Amino acid sequence: MVKHSRPYGRSKFGAVHLGLLLGASLLPTMAMAQAPAAAEAEAAASSIIVTGQRVEATKVAADAIAFGNNIQIVSSEAIAASGASNFAELAQFLIKGANIGYSPDEGEYTIRLDGGGDRDTLVVLDGVPLYDRGPALEDIWGSTTIDPHMIERVEVFRGGNSLFFGSNGGIGVISLVTKRPDGTNKVELGASYGEFNSRELWGNAKFALDAEGRHSFMVYGSSQQTDGPRIFAPESYVDNVAKAGGIQKYPLNRNNIGVKYLWKIDDDTNFRINGQYTQIEFQDPFPDNETFSPNRVRYPIVDFSIDRRWSDAIYTELTGYWSNPRLNNTETFAETCTNRAGCVDVKGQPIRFGDATGRSTPYPNKGFGADSKVGGFQERGLNFRNTFTFPKLVEFVAGVQVVSYKDDSDPVFPVGDASTTITGLYLDARPVIPFSPDTKISLAVRTDFAKSFDSKTIWKFGFRQPIGPFYIRGNGGTSYSLPRTNELFSVSPTQVGNPNLQTETTETYNGAVGFSKAFGAMQINAEVGAFRTDISNRIQGTSGLTPNTWFNNSAVTEIRGITADMDFILGKQFTANINYTKQRARLAGTDLQINETPEYMITGNVAWHSANERFHVTLLPRYQGPEYATGGGNVRQPDGTLAARFRNNFGNYFVMNGSIAYWAGDERQHRFQLRVVNITNTKYAERYGYGNMRFSSAFLRGEIAANSDAYFYGYEFEGKPRAVYASFTTSF
């Protein structure tokens, strides 16, 4: 494998803390005696208070909250009330400060937090990173495979969190915890139907194999089919692309099946394993060049975990996974008349030089059948994590994480299949201050080793100080992101890799002041905070060129933001939340907001529940401030500097989703829901792209000059219009 990043240089104190980490991570293996029993919930999840409400959380999330991190937990109840049909919709309306890249209904999207890009907001599914390693063919969008009906909760870690999760968590981590067997018996089934001929079926069943519930299984699956809303307006298509059949529907099919197993080895030890397979098929022909573009992603995952409470002082977790996402992609472009005297199209009609014949030609390696080559990668990971607690003195979290991945694409692509293995050693020290035991402080460091970049040391800190009903919290840290394989080595008519790309680095800080207090039946929670992030060597792609490529931006990306959040809870019948995120994201020395980063977002969640808990109404409003896209290649300005040719604001829109539900049955187990997407039927763009006219008849006839203003144009990725969906779920 060609080395694809530059070394930072070995830390002077690396050997010291390397020894500490190795020694600390081995301590649990020396514990010979059986320890006192601890609650199983402590091993898998903790019940904690977040903004005045008791919620379930993993131990990692509970610890992060205690030591000053900004953690948002989205429950399965909130997800069900939203009716989200994919994870992008869920994130768009339920995750604070989240912005969606691409279109939720296209089959390709990413989630971005607090001004970050695709590579510094890490999404993990039960500990398995869905980060795209960049197979030789093109990107695989792992988040599209997520079934929202299987999510138990979403834990959103804002701020740098690469210490425990690995690279690419420099601005935030979105960790999904799915439903799992627990030694009980229960079945959940659901179905929905709605606009665009959208159909969904889903279900799961968990059952105990013995009377004590020490062995239990869960089987689960879902199937989604939809014709899909319109993504691009007809006028966005180049004339020859449209003539060759490029204007079409955007169907999407997602199918998922899996099985989980729990073995409660004893009262202090649990073993879990999960195997699942997801297949998603969608079409996404872009309007400037593609006439036909079916995609098929196959995404198998196997993951396991074992945890043990050795004593009140020692707790061990070992997790591991294997994944092998693979993509087949067929892309065709319009055949055009190359005879200046004219041609005959597929219908036998005469056409002019430069016009489409009605036939299409596949791009290399993106043809039909055997000519559709596979792109993919294999990834394996292990994380051995240990917590040592010395009451009234200090707590240590120490461990080792190993991640190995390699390209698994067709041999036709000029990419090696040598593995890249990264071994990370981390230590988090949490001292107790004798004169202020309520003060929580965390000081942590991690070093990653790999042949491709020698070593990298990152750090993280956090603190939280309660003051009556108020609190002050803060955290900061560093991270890095390696170039993806396709960014380094891809070769196609539309994309060419850059093997000289360097590693992207991130340094981020955030802090806040909060308040939480009950006034009788009314609970008010509020927080005001700020964040500051610098990204160096940011990896970016060109837009609208032929071909496009990637480069490191030499200017530091400076992201500065403020957040405000308020919850209002009135008993069990009414809840309301409003949150505001403002982010100024600019290249150092400039005044322009960077692409696809809204200047601000305001989102909310208003819910009413009847006294008998039968009727439920939920409203999810969102306002997106200015958001820009630039493209068309750079041109020289009068002052001699280079700037993007075109710049367009596709933000400044309001959209709101909502649902009405009725719960029937003695245990309210039969649930009917009517969901409305985009209640106000707002016309808006999820994203804005730039293309060119190289396939247009005017360009082929020489009426448009290459790289002129007329050669480039922009187009919207349209948001979903008003749509209605009905669903039914039941459990027994």
XYZ file of C-alpha atoms in Angstrom, residues 3-404:
402
model
C 1.799 5.628 2.130
C -0.986 8.155 2.070
C -0.309 10.635 4.850
C 2.519 12.582 6.353
C 3.998 11.875 9.806
C 3.527 14.312 12.639
C 6.755 13.228 14.270
C 6.891 10.984 17.320
C 5.863 12.586 20.587
C 8.694 13.102 23.084
C 6.568 11.717 25.889
C 5.064 8.930 23.763
C 7.201 6.183 25.319
C 6.201 7.247 28.825
C 2.458 7.164 28.385
C 2.728 4.146 26.067
C 4.140 2.190 29.008
C 1.428 3.468 31.339
C -1.275 2.497 28.864
C 0.039 -0.997 28.279
C 0.436 -1.630 31.976
C -2.996 -0.290 32.840
C -4.770 -2.231 30.095
C -3.348 -5.501 31.420
C -4.473 -5.074 35.025
C -7.884 -6.801 34.679
C -6.237 -9.982 33.429
C -4.451 -10.239 36.789
C -7.659 -10.157 38.844
C -8.062 -13.762 40.018
C -10.783 -13.545 42.651
C -14.495 -13.281 41.892
C -15.689 -9.722 42.626
C -18.925 -8.653 44.308
C -21.963 -8.613 42.024
C -22.851 -5.357 40.225
C -26.060 -4.400 38.475
C -26.202 -5.534 34.876
C -27.378 -2.089 33.864
C -24.005 -0.687 34.918
C -22.255 -2.978 32.475
C -24.413 -2.181 29.463
C -26.171 1.086 30.163
C -26.606 3.639 32.921
C -29.707 5.489 34.053
C -28.720 9.155 34.231
C -30.218 12.613 34.424
C -29.925 14.730 31.257
C -31.431 18.241 31.477
C -33.669 17.187 34.318
C -34.965 13.960 32.763
C -33.948 10.385 33.563
C -32.783 8.524 30.458
C -30.842 5.378 29.598
C -27.317 5.793 28.254
C -24.259 3.673 27.594
C -21.469 3.932 30.146
C -19.363 5.890 27.638
C -22.126 8.479 27.220
C -22.871 8.638 30.955
C -19.192 9.237 31.692
C -18.937 11.850 28.941
C -21.851 13.800 30.435
C -20.360 13.631 33.918
C -17.080 15.081 32.653
C -18.368 18.065 30.723
C -19.240 16.813 27.263
C -22.310 18.059 25.417
C -24.342 14.876 24.953
C -27.808 14.711 23.424
C -29.799 11.493 23.729
C -32.648 10.850 21.270
C -34.968 8.102 22.483
C -36.777 5.459 20.452
C -40.050 7.142 21.497
C -38.960 10.427 19.904
C -37.853 8.568 16.761
C -41.199 6.768 16.517
C -43.101 10.042 16.995
C -41.104 11.643 14.163
C -41.981 8.763 11.827
C -38.600 9.167 10.115
C -38.231 6.776 7.190
C -34.438 7.079 7.070
C -31.653 8.191 9.356
C -31.132 11.509 7.541
C -34.702 12.600 8.302
C -34.199 11.557 11.908
C -31.012 13.614 12.193
C -32.429 16.612 10.337
C -35.297 17.120 12.794
C -34.133 15.505 16.047
C -30.364 16.072 16.330
C -29.383 19.570 17.373
C -26.931 21.368 15.114
C -27.058 18.655 12.433
C -26.925 19.414 8.734
C -27.518 16.904 5.947
C -25.215 16.525 2.959
C -26.880 15.324 -0.263
C -30.538 14.354 -0.148
C -32.205 12.022 2.382
C -34.353 10.522 -0.374
C -31.588 9.983 -2.901
C -29.825 7.096 -1.201
C -26.666 9.133 -0.603
C -26.203 11.391 2.395
C -23.926 12.297 5.276
C -24.559 13.877 8.683
C -22.548 16.925 9.753
C -22.356 18.579 13.184
C -21.405 22.121 14.202
C -19.958 23.325 10.920
C -18.003 20.157 10.214
C -17.776 18.178 7.011
C -18.299 14.547 6.040
C -15.045 13.297 7.542
C -15.147 14.797 11.057
C -18.615 13.702 12.194
C -18.346 9.973 12.835
C -21.473 7.761 12.781
C -21.168 4.431 14.612
C -23.736 1.627 14.805
C -23.388 -0.434 18.007
C -19.713 0.481 18.043
C -19.154 -0.217 14.323
C -17.969 2.905 12.443
C -19.903 3.559 9.235
C -17.160 5.838 7.959
C -16.454 5.426 4.264
C -12.865 4.296 3.654
C -13.233 5.250 -0.018
C -13.252 2.140 -2.199
C -11.751 2.444 -5.658
C -15.095 2.748 -7.491
C -16.682 5.606 -5.515
C -18.053 6.445 -2.081
C -20.281 4.079 -0.105
C -22.750 5.931 2.105
C -22.925 3.723 5.192
C -25.542 5.783 7.048
C -28.105 5.039 4.327
C -28.264 1.403 5.458
C -29.536 2.251 8.971
C -33.032 1.037 9.879
C -34.543 3.737 12.160
C -37.083 1.243 13.555
C -34.293 -0.766 15.220
C -32.749 2.208 17.032
C -33.171 2.152 20.808
C -31.517 5.549 21.199
C -29.095 7.925 19.515
C -26.250 9.329 21.610
C -24.803 12.496 20.094
C -21.333 13.471 21.332
C -20.653 17.062 20.287
C -17.087 18.288 20.408
C -13.906 16.292 19.792
C -14.445 12.636 20.702
C -11.767 10.724 18.838
C -10.107 9.584 22.061
C -12.416 6.572 22.550
C -13.940 6.295 19.070
C -10.855 6.682 16.877
C -10.142 9.039 13.985
C -12.828 11.110 12.253
C -14.624 12.121 15.456
C -12.941 15.535 15.541
C -16.145 17.571 15.690
C -18.618 14.989 16.912
C -19.760 11.379 17.110
C -23.277 10.071 16.526
C -23.527 6.697 18.245
C -26.552 4.504 17.535
C -27.583 1.910 20.104
C -29.991 -0.641 18.641
C -32.593 -2.854 20.274
C -31.216 -6.102 21.666
C -32.242 -9.318 23.446
C -32.487 -9.010 27.217
C -33.752 -12.373 28.466
C -37.435 -11.508 27.943
C -39.987 -12.387 25.248
C -41.467 -9.696 23.027
C -42.510 -9.181 19.387
C -42.786 -5.828 17.578
C -44.319 -5.465 14.106
C -44.996 -2.422 11.953
C -46.090 -1.302 8.498
C -46.570 2.017 6.703
C -47.766 3.370 3.376
C -47.639 6.850 1.914
C -46.734 9.257 -0.858
C -44.565 8.187 -3.785
C -45.902 4.648 -3.383
C -43.761 4.277 -0.265
C -44.141 0.952 1.566
C -42.425 -0.280 4.693
C -42.556 -3.464 6.749
C -40.463 -4.023 9.844
C -40.327 -6.189 12.921
C -38.257 -7.856 15.589
C -38.764 -10.714 18.021
C -36.737 -11.420 21.143
C -37.107 -14.622 23.124
C -35.411 -16.414 26.009
C -34.066 -19.930 25.506
C -34.117 -20.869 29.173
C -36.214 -20.069 32.236
C -33.541 -17.829 33.759
C -33.124 -15.817 30.545
C -29.374 -16.350 30.463
C -29.523 -17.303 26.778
C -31.728 -15.210 24.507
C -32.040 -14.366 20.828
C -33.474 -11.611 18.702
C -34.316 -11.806 15.013
C -35.141 -8.627 13.133
C -35.664 -7.262 9.669
C -37.163 -4.474 7.594
C -38.061 -3.768 3.983
C -38.594 -0.340 2.422
C -39.608 0.407 -1.159
C -40.421 3.816 -2.606
C -40.628 5.427 -6.026
C -39.066 8.453 -4.333
C -39.777 12.164 -4.699
C -38.293 14.223 -7.498
C -34.675 15.121 -6.729
C -33.847 17.367 -9.704
C -36.186 19.666 -11.653
C -36.559 18.833 -15.394
C -35.043 22.189 -16.332
C -31.842 21.196 -14.496
C -31.010 18.535 -17.088
C -28.655 19.155 -19.980
C -30.639 18.822 -23.218
C -28.912 15.670 -24.490
C -29.089 14.011 -21.068
C -32.828 14.654 -20.999
C -33.304 13.397 -24.587
C -31.495 10.149 -23.721
C -33.827 9.410 -20.797
C -32.022 11.061 -17.887
C -35.237 12.489 -16.401
C -36.644 9.637 -14.361
C -37.897 8.585 -10.951
C -35.573 7.942 -8.053
C -36.711 4.613 -6.586
C -35.061 3.319 -3.450
C -35.224 -0.152 -1.903
C -33.662 -0.979 1.451
C -33.761 -4.447 3.003
C -32.202 -5.479 6.292
C -32.110 -8.761 8.195
C -30.215 -9.813 11.294
C -29.928 -11.948 14.405
C -28.598 -11.161 17.896
C -27.605 -13.401 20.790
C -27.102 -12.672 24.491
C -25.369 -14.983 26.949
C -25.459 -13.883 30.580
C -22.446 -15.897 31.620
C -22.941 -14.949 35.267
C -24.260 -12.002 37.240
C -21.195 -9.958 36.359
C -20.444 -11.009 32.779
C -22.353 -10.622 29.508
C -21.518 -11.739 25.991
C -23.354 -10.396 22.928
C -22.992 -11.028 19.211
C -24.860 -9.625 16.237
C -24.868 -10.475 12.548
C -26.756 -8.417 9.986
C -26.970 -7.880 6.256
C -28.314 -4.770 4.551
C -28.868 -4.228 0.844
C -29.905 -0.912 -0.622
C -30.706 -0.200 -4.272
C -31.248 3.295 -5.613
C -30.834 5.468 -8.693
C -29.078 8.835 -8.752
C -28.340 10.060 -12.297
C -26.976 13.584 -12.031
C -28.528 16.045 -14.483
C -25.372 17.194 -16.259
C -24.095 13.839 -17.549
C -25.774 10.588 -16.429
C -28.698 9.021 -18.257
C -28.994 5.856 -16.149
C -27.436 5.135 -12.763
C -28.647 2.167 -10.692
C -26.609 1.452 -7.555
C -26.556 -1.576 -5.286
C -24.872 -1.511 -1.872
C -24.386 -4.735 0.118
C -23.339 -4.173 3.712
C -22.724 -7.155 6.046
C -21.694 -6.481 9.648
C -20.727 -8.815 12.494
C -20.049 -7.307 15.905
C -19.626 -8.631 19.438
C -19.047 -7.393 22.970
C -18.141 -8.926 26.311
C -18.127 -6.992 29.559
C -17.249 -8.002 33.096
C -17.388 -6.324 36.477
C -14.363 -7.799 38.297
C -14.926 -5.785 41.440
C -16.185 -2.395 42.526
C -12.838 -1.082 41.315
C -12.347 -2.839 37.967
C -14.631 -3.057 34.947
C -13.635 -4.437 31.519
C -15.205 -4.158 28.064
C -14.031 -5.889 24.901
C -15.779 -5.101 21.621
C -15.029 -6.101 18.061
C -16.479 -6.003 14.564
C -16.046 -6.961 10.921
C -17.700 -5.215 7.977
C -17.420 -5.595 4.215
C -19.481 -2.979 2.327
C -19.477 -3.387 -1.464
C -20.989 -1.289 -4.251
C -22.015 -2.034 -7.835
C -22.660 1.048 -9.914
C -23.872 1.402 -13.492
C -23.507 4.845 -15.051
C -24.219 5.716 -18.664
C -23.913 8.903 -20.713
C -25.721 10.037 -23.826
C -24.502 8.925 -27.248
C -24.416 11.950 -29.545
C -24.199 12.528 -33.281
C -20.576 13.104 -34.277
C -21.253 13.491 -38.005
C -21.418 17.154 -39.021
C -23.809 16.206 -41.793
C -26.273 14.852 -39.239
C -27.435 11.406 -38.082
C -30.520 9.280 -37.524
C -31.744 8.650 -33.959
C -33.093 5.400 -32.490
C -36.555 6.198 -33.860
C -35.248 6.691 -37.388
C -35.660 10.457 -37.256
C -32.963 12.805 -38.590
C -31.007 14.745 -35.957
C -28.380 17.463 -36.082
C -24.697 17.170 -35.336
C -24.239 17.246 -31.540
C -27.744 15.984 -30.679
C -28.454 12.830 -28.674
C -29.246 9.679 -30.643
C -31.352 8.196 -27.818
C -28.737 5.560 -27.001
C -26.496 5.527 -23.942
C -22.897 4.402 -23.413
C -21.536 3.117 -20.070
C -18.630 4.771 -18.361
C -15.560 2.489 -17.971
C -16.117 -0.191 -15.310
C -19.699 1.035 -14.812
C -21.474 -0.961 -17.469
C -24.081 -3.706 -17.297
C -23.733 -7.208 -15.890
C -20.107 -8.280 -15.663
C -19.021 -4.833 -16.869
C -20.322 -3.292 -13.630
C -17.237 -3.648 -11.453
C -17.409 -3.875 -7.676
C -15.918 -1.325 -5.304
C -15.628 -2.012 -1.605
C -13.482 -2.459 1.461
C -13.081 -4.767 4.439
C -12.666 -3.445 7.949
C -11.987 -5.091 11.311
C -11.774 -3.529 14.741
C -11.134 -4.388 18.389
C -11.423 -2.138 21.438
C -10.231 -3.347 24.842
C -11.306 -0.791 27.459
C -10.826 -0.903 31.230
C -12.103 1.310 34.041
C -10.259 1.437 37.366
C -11.982 3.259 40.214
C -10.246 4.331 43.406
C -12.976 6.016 45.478
C -12.300 9.586 46.619
C -8.974 9.527 44.765
C -8.997 8.942 41.005
C -10.549 6.929 38.175
C -8.630 5.709 35.121
C -9.984 4.548 31.785
C -7.306 2.830 29.739
C -7.276 0.631 26.704
C -6.189 -0.228 23.216
C -8.098 0.056 19.949
C -6.992 -1.667 16.743
C -8.586 -0.881 13.369
C -7.515 -2.548 10.134
